[in-house]
Amino acid sequence: MKNFFSAFRDYAILTFGLVIYVLAWTSFLIPNGIASGGGTGLCTIIYFASNETVPVSVSFFILNALLLIIGFMVLGKAFGIKTIYAIILSTILFDIFPRFDWTVTFDEKFLVAVVGGILEAVGIGIVLLKGGSTGGTDIAAMIVNKYWPVSPGKVYLYTDIFIIASILLIPGKTIEDMIYGYIVMITFSFMVDFVLLGQKSSVQVLIFSSKYREIADKILTMDRGVTALKSMGWYSKNDSIVLLVIVRRHQLHDIVSIIKAIDHSAFVSVSSASDVYGEGFEEMKTGLDLKKKQKPQLPQD
């Protein structure tokens, strides 16, 4: 029963994120003639190019269905059920929401692009936090990365630039429309990082102090681990200990307060840690099931 409620909660939050994501497109971007990047951006351009005769929901489903099939064939791995759920539900929402005509406009189209990008990022951020994905360029990036030494991030960047620029091929669309698409892309990029990281962003702290024992013991009371690294000052040639601590960004003030209270002359180095996986931090998640079946080992003579 506990597992059931946990799964129900995850899918409820995932659904909420998808609702926000689709609303960003159907209420802000598409009605105002703006197309951003990603698979949904490509489907939006198809919608504009067909003179609004090919609904986004149709092209969205066909595009992702083809990518899923190619992904299964090329990657040979099973996609997560949450990704398939997100694609199906997004297709349904893209079909239902436009019927209610929930169009939002502002005097300045720039504001439409910014608000639409923010809402899109919030929705996608929630989906990603729950281990889901809306497919599209995510799947394409996995396929490209399998055969070419191109990082997924570059695949996203190149495809988004190309997709947004292709709006110029549609009669009546101008460079201004393309620029609004890039504004959405930039807003989305910044905001999705904020949503995904937020209070979960982490920092790495290096503490140089002769009172490292007292500092380490005090930090342990915060339920955070401390690693003691052997070091040597090259000038003095004296051996010492450097403390390595990784904490949430919002806990940094407490760490600094502890250090200052014990050793006011301690030297502290703080650097951002963009991704921290392990106990007490993040769990590695992916839209693919990366677990490979282990072949039984034959006994050797």
Tab-separated table of C-alpha atoms in Angstrom:
chain	number	residue	atom	x	y	z
A	1	MET	CA	0.000	0.000	0.000
A	2	LYS	CA	2.880	2.346	0.808
A	3	ASN	CA	4.435	1.685	-2.606
A	4	PHE	CA	1.063	2.297	-4.257
A	5	PHE	CA	0.612	5.716	-2.650
A	6	SER	CA	4.209	6.627	-3.468
A	7	ALA	CA	3.702	5.733	-7.137
A	8	PHE	CA	0.330	7.517	-7.190
A	9	ARG	CA	1.934	10.664	-5.797
A	10	ASP	CA	4.730	10.555	-8.378
A	11	TYR	CA	2.304	10.206	-11.269
A	12	ALA	CA	0.030	12.916	-9.849
A	13	ILE	CA	2.958	15.355	-9.709
A	14	LEU	CA	4.110	14.202	-13.152
A	15	THR	CA	0.623	14.874	-14.515
A	16	PHE	CA	0.594	18.330	-12.947
A	17	GLY	CA	3.906	19.128	-14.645
A	18	LEU	CA	2.581	17.956	-18.013
A	19	VAL	CA	-0.522	20.123	-17.622
A	20	ILE	CA	1.639	23.203	-17.048
A	21	TYR	CA	3.902	22.257	-19.964
A	22	VAL	CA	1.036	21.823	-22.428
A	23	LEU	CA	-0.727	24.978	-21.201
A	24	ALA	CA	2.459	26.958	-21.879
A	25	TRP	CA	2.190	25.927	-25.522
A	26	THR	CA	-1.570	25.930	-26.069
A	27	SER	CA	-2.350	29.133	-24.132
A	28	PHE	CA	0.763	31.266	-24.674
A	29	LEU	CA	3.090	30.204	-27.472
A	30	ILE	CA	1.010	28.597	-30.232
A	31	PRO	CA	-1.935	31.076	-30.204
A	32	ASN	CA	0.553	33.954	-30.433
A	33	GLY	CA	2.402	32.425	-33.366
A	34	ILE	CA	5.569	31.519	-31.455
A	35	ALA	CA	7.495	28.288	-32.024
A	36	SER	CA	10.395	27.324	-29.798
A	37	GLY	CA	12.753	24.349	-29.924
A	38	GLY	CA	12.418	20.659	-29.219
A	39	GLY	CA	9.998	18.151	-30.640
A	40	THR	CA	6.997	20.268	-29.663
A	41	GLY	CA	8.540	23.260	-31.451
A	42	LEU	CA	8.889	21.171	-34.611
A	43	CYS	CA	5.257	20.065	-34.334
A	44	THR	CA	4.207	23.694	-33.879
A	45	ILE	CA	6.042	24.702	-37.057
A	46	ILE	CA	4.287	21.866	-38.910
A	47	TYR	CA	1.004	23.246	-37.537
A	48	PHE	CA	1.800	26.740	-38.847
A	49	ALA	CA	3.099	25.446	-42.200
A	50	SER	CA	-0.054	23.375	-42.790
A	51	ASN	CA	-2.202	26.462	-42.247
A	52	GLU	CA	-3.370	24.953	-38.935
A	53	THR	CA	-4.793	21.836	-40.574
A	54	VAL	CA	-2.385	19.379	-38.901
A	55	PRO	CA	-2.998	19.588	-35.127
A	56	VAL	CA	0.014	19.602	-32.826
A	57	SER	CA	-1.398	16.587	-30.999
A	58	VAL	CA	-1.283	14.485	-34.192
A	59	SER	CA	2.262	15.380	-35.260
A	60	PHE	CA	3.440	15.182	-31.623
A	61	PHE	CA	2.194	11.601	-31.297
A	62	ILE	CA	3.509	10.498	-34.699
A	63	LEU	CA	6.943	12.079	-34.120
A	64	ASN	CA	7.412	10.527	-30.696
A	65	ALA	CA	6.033	7.152	-31.780
A	66	LEU	CA	8.582	7.022	-34.603
A	67	LEU	CA	11.396	8.115	-32.294
A	68	LEU	CA	10.418	5.499	-29.715
A	69	ILE	CA	10.416	2.752	-32.347
A	70	ILE	CA	13.811	3.876	-33.690
A	71	GLY	CA	15.072	4.167	-30.128
A	72	PHE	CA	14.045	0.604	-29.307
A	73	MET	CA	15.714	-0.671	-32.479
A	74	VAL	CA	18.937	1.353	-32.219
A	75	LEU	CA	19.512	1.571	-28.498
A	76	GLY	CA	18.160	-1.841	-27.636
A	77	LYS	CA	16.926	-0.612	-24.247
A	78	ALA	CA	13.505	-0.236	-22.761
A	79	PHE	CA	12.301	3.308	-22.208
A	80	GLY	CA	10.925	4.155	-18.785
A	81	ILE	CA	7.182	3.801	-18.349
A	82	LYS	CA	7.019	7.412	-17.149
A	83	THR	CA	8.378	8.642	-20.478
A	84	ILE	CA	5.768	6.660	-22.405
A	85	TYR	CA	3.077	7.899	-19.995
A	86	ALA	CA	4.236	11.508	-20.485
A	87	ILE	CA	4.120	11.208	-24.279
A	88	ILE	CA	0.617	9.696	-24.298
A	89	LEU	CA	-0.812	12.170	-21.796
A	90	SER	CA	0.810	15.135	-23.567
A	91	THR	CA	-0.786	13.999	-26.823
A	92	ILE	CA	-4.213	13.885	-25.158
A	93	LEU	CA	-3.742	17.299	-23.526
A	94	PHE	CA	-2.567	18.866	-26.810
A	95	ASP	CA	-5.833	17.651	-28.311
A	96	ILE	CA	-8.140	18.750	-25.456
A	97	PHE	CA	-6.788	22.127	-24.283
A	98	PRO	CA	-7.092	24.013	-27.622
A	99	ARG	CA	-10.842	23.318	-27.575
A	100	PHE	CA	-11.288	25.572	-24.530
A	101	ASP	CA	-9.550	28.546	-26.193
A	102	TRP	CA	-7.544	29.514	-23.109
A	103	THR	CA	-5.471	32.024	-25.057
A	104	VAL	CA	-3.367	34.477	-23.030
A	105	THR	CA	-2.031	37.603	-24.701
A	106	PHE	CA	-0.091	40.660	-23.567
A	107	ASP	CA	0.428	44.052	-25.145
A	108	GLU	CA	4.044	43.072	-25.670
A	109	LYS	CA	4.715	39.806	-27.497
A	110	PHE	CA	8.054	39.699	-25.713
A	111	LEU	CA	6.217	39.064	-22.426
A	112	VAL	CA	4.297	36.206	-24.022
A	113	ALA	CA	7.593	34.581	-25.029
A	114	VAL	CA	9.116	35.042	-21.566
A	115	VAL	CA	6.085	33.838	-19.593
A	116	GLY	CA	5.563	30.945	-22.003
A	117	GLY	CA	9.207	29.929	-21.633
A	118	ILE	CA	8.979	30.106	-17.841
A	119	LEU	CA	5.851	27.952	-17.705
A	120	GLU	CA	7.339	25.459	-20.161
A	121	ALA	CA	10.457	25.200	-17.984
A	122	VAL	CA	8.428	24.739	-14.791
A	123	GLY	CA	6.381	21.969	-16.387
A	124	ILE	CA	9.366	20.150	-17.890
A	125	GLY	CA	11.337	20.626	-14.669
A	126	ILE	CA	8.627	18.874	-12.664
A	127	VAL	CA	8.471	16.061	-15.219
A	128	LEU	CA	12.237	15.570	-15.149
A	129	LEU	CA	12.348	15.666	-11.350
A	130	LYS	CA	9.969	12.709	-11.321
A	131	GLY	CA	12.070	10.747	-13.800
A	132	GLY	CA	9.906	11.383	-16.848
A	133	SER	CA	10.509	12.929	-20.269
A	134	THR	CA	8.348	14.242	-23.091
A	135	GLY	CA	10.490	12.477	-25.696
A	136	GLY	CA	11.332	14.426	-28.844
A	137	THR	CA	14.928	15.615	-28.980
A	138	ASP	CA	15.697	13.658	-25.775
A	139	ILE	CA	15.402	10.413	-27.717
A	140	ALA	CA	17.192	11.845	-30.748
A	141	ALA	CA	20.110	12.915	-28.543
A	142	MET	CA	20.465	9.375	-27.154
A	143	ILE	CA	20.529	7.914	-30.670
A	144	VAL	CA	23.091	10.426	-31.972
A	145	ASN	CA	25.305	10.027	-28.906
A	146	LYS	CA	25.459	6.260	-29.474
A	147	TYR	CA	27.268	6.568	-32.802
A	148	TRP	CA	28.938	9.990	-32.746
A	149	PRO	CA	31.033	11.670	-30.033
A	150	VAL	CA	28.540	14.505	-29.622
A	151	SER	CA	27.219	15.338	-26.169
A	152	PRO	CA	23.418	15.404	-25.669
A	153	GLY	CA	23.670	19.080	-24.719
A	154	LYS	CA	25.111	19.954	-28.126
A	155	VAL	CA	22.424	17.907	-29.849
A	156	TYR	CA	19.744	19.881	-27.987
A	157	LEU	CA	21.429	23.175	-28.889
A	158	TYR	CA	21.919	22.410	-32.580
A	159	THR	CA	18.444	20.946	-33.087
A	160	ASP	CA	16.760	23.835	-31.264
A	161	ILE	CA	18.644	26.423	-33.330
A	162	PHE	CA	17.700	24.618	-36.553
A	163	ILE	CA	14.062	24.044	-35.589
A	164	ILE	CA	13.475	27.649	-34.547
A	165	ALA	CA	15.242	29.018	-37.640
A	166	SER	CA	13.092	26.820	-39.916
A	167	ILE	CA	10.095	29.017	-39.118
A	168	LEU	CA	11.479	31.400	-41.749
A	169	LEU	CA	10.489	28.814	-44.382
A	170	ILE	CA	6.827	29.477	-43.614
A	171	PRO	CA	5.271	32.251	-45.740
A	172	GLY	CA	4.383	35.264	-43.629
A	173	LYS	CA	6.863	34.489	-40.846
A	174	THR	CA	9.707	36.917	-40.270
A	175	ILE	CA	12.997	37.184	-38.405
A	176	GLU	CA	11.015	38.698	-35.559
A	177	ASP	CA	9.133	35.409	-35.135
A	178	MET	CA	12.438	33.549	-35.089
A	179	ILE	CA	13.839	35.901	-32.430
A	180	TYR	CA	10.811	35.318	-30.204
A	181	GLY	CA	11.459	31.595	-30.520
A	182	TYR	CA	15.043	32.083	-29.355
A	183	ILE	CA	13.802	34.206	-26.437
A	184	VAL	CA	11.619	31.274	-25.343
A	185	MET	CA	14.584	28.898	-25.729
A	186	ILE	CA	16.895	31.083	-23.608
A	187	THR	CA	14.243	31.666	-20.940
A	188	PHE	CA	13.503	27.958	-20.843
A	189	SER	CA	17.196	27.044	-20.480
A	190	PHE	CA	17.734	29.325	-17.485
A	191	MET	CA	14.466	28.493	-15.760
A	192	VAL	CA	14.658	24.720	-16.131
A	193	ASP	CA	18.024	24.775	-14.336
A	194	PHE	CA	16.463	26.830	-11.561
A	195	VAL	CA	13.560	24.388	-11.217
A	196	LEU	CA	15.769	21.294	-11.312
A	197	LEU	CA	18.376	22.669	-8.930
A	198	GLY	CA	16.673	25.218	-6.682
A	199	GLN	CA	17.196	24.194	-3.084
A	200	LYS	CA	18.778	20.980	-4.323
A	201	SER	CA	21.831	22.742	-5.714
A	202	SER	CA	24.973	21.690	-3.903
A	203	VAL	CA	28.363	23.138	-3.083
A	204	GLN	CA	31.728	21.563	-2.395
A	205	VAL	CA	33.584	22.993	0.590
A	206	LEU	CA	37.296	22.547	1.288
A	207	ILE	CA	38.313	23.483	4.838
A	208	PHE	CA	41.922	24.143	5.800
A	209	SER	CA	42.255	24.367	9.568
A	210	SER	CA	44.449	23.051	12.388
A	211	LYS	CA	41.236	22.438	14.331
A	212	TYR	CA	39.867	20.064	11.729
A	213	ARG	CA	38.810	17.469	14.318
A	214	GLU	CA	36.456	19.829	16.143
A	215	ILE	CA	35.063	21.180	12.858
A	216	ALA	CA	34.477	17.696	11.418
A	217	ASP	CA	32.736	16.468	14.578
A	218	LYS	CA	30.444	19.502	14.566
A	219	ILE	CA	29.531	19.118	10.896
A	220	LEU	CA	28.575	15.489	11.511
A	221	THR	CA	25.794	16.748	13.801
A	222	MET	CA	24.173	18.214	10.641
A	223	ASP	CA	23.836	14.676	9.218
A	224	ARG	CA	26.387	15.488	6.530
A	225	GLY	CA	29.460	13.424	5.843
A	226	VAL	CA	32.989	14.738	6.060
A	227	THR	CA	36.031	13.374	4.224
A	228	ALA	CA	39.503	14.014	5.642
A	229	LEU	CA	42.199	14.303	2.981
A	230	LYS	CA	45.898	14.161	3.744
A	231	SER	CA	47.729	17.218	2.464
A	232	MET	CA	51.087	18.955	2.642
A	233	GLY	CA	51.775	22.673	2.549
A	234	TRP	CA	54.407	23.038	-0.158
A	235	TYR	CA	55.931	26.120	1.428
A	236	SER	CA	56.135	24.811	4.998
A	237	LYS	CA	56.462	21.147	3.965
A	238	ASN	CA	54.200	20.326	6.930
A	239	ASP	CA	51.632	17.524	6.726
A	240	SER	CA	48.051	18.454	7.485
A	241	ILE	CA	44.425	17.458	6.937
A	242	VAL	CA	41.940	19.100	4.559
A	243	LEU	CA	38.226	18.513	5.141
A	244	LEU	CA	36.014	17.908	2.110
A	245	VAL	CA	32.284	18.509	2.628
A	246	ILE	CA	29.444	18.503	0.098
A	247	VAL	CA	26.225	20.153	1.274
A	248	ARG	CA	23.109	21.767	-0.093
A	249	ARG	CA	23.599	25.422	-0.953
A	250	HIS	CA	21.104	26.508	1.702
A	251	GLN	CA	23.240	24.720	4.321
A	252	LEU	CA	26.387	26.642	3.410
A	253	HIS	CA	25.672	29.421	5.914
A	254	ASP	CA	25.481	26.874	8.745
A	255	ILE	CA	28.776	25.298	7.664
A	256	VAL	CA	30.539	28.661	7.551
A	257	SER	CA	29.109	29.584	10.958
A	258	ILE	CA	30.484	26.357	12.452
A	259	ILE	CA	33.933	26.954	10.974
A	260	LYS	CA	34.013	30.581	12.081
A	261	ALA	CA	32.971	29.705	15.640
A	262	ILE	CA	35.733	27.084	15.994
A	263	ASP	CA	38.574	28.598	13.983
A	264	HIS	CA	38.217	32.193	12.868
A	265	SER	CA	41.452	31.982	10.852
A	266	ALA	CA	40.476	28.866	8.872
A	267	PHE	CA	40.849	28.968	5.095
A	268	VAL	CA	37.698	27.893	3.229
A	269	SER	CA	37.179	27.263	-0.484
A	270	VAL	CA	33.631	26.941	-1.869
A	271	SER	CA	32.763	25.781	-5.388
A	272	SER	CA	29.496	24.841	-7.057
A	273	ALA	CA	28.700	21.160	-7.577
A	274	SER	CA	26.263	20.908	-10.469
A	275	ASP	CA	25.517	17.193	-10.061
A	276	VAL	CA	25.870	15.193	-6.854
A	277	TYR	CA	24.616	11.614	-6.750
A	278	GLY	CA	24.527	9.298	-3.788
A	279	GLU	CA	23.026	8.891	-0.347
A	280	GLY	CA	21.634	12.154	0.959
A	281	PHE	CA	21.652	13.776	-2.488
A	282	GLU	CA	20.239	12.775	-5.867
A	283	GLU	CA	19.402	9.407	-7.338
A	284	MET	CA	20.591	8.741	-10.854
A	285	LYS	CA	17.564	8.829	-13.134
A	286	THR	CA	17.099	8.329	-16.852
A	287	GLY	CA	14.322	7.767	-19.317
A	288	LEU	CA	16.015	4.501	-20.226
A	289	ASP	CA	16.340	1.364	-18.199
A	290	LEU	CA	20.113	1.104	-18.155
A	291	LYS	CA	20.249	-2.088	-16.151
A	292	LYS	CA	21.653	-4.915	-18.179
A	293	LYS	CA	20.893	-8.476	-17.452
A	294	GLN	CA	23.938	-10.177	-16.136
A	295	LYS	CA	24.798	-13.390	-17.875
A	296	PRO	CA	25.446	-16.232	-15.508
A	297	GLN	CA	29.140	-16.901	-15.117
A	298	LEU	CA	30.197	-20.410	-15.977
A	299	PRO	CA	32.508	-22.040	-13.466
A	300	GLN	CA	36.044	-22.154	-14.691
A	301	ASP	CA	38.337	-25.097	-14.257
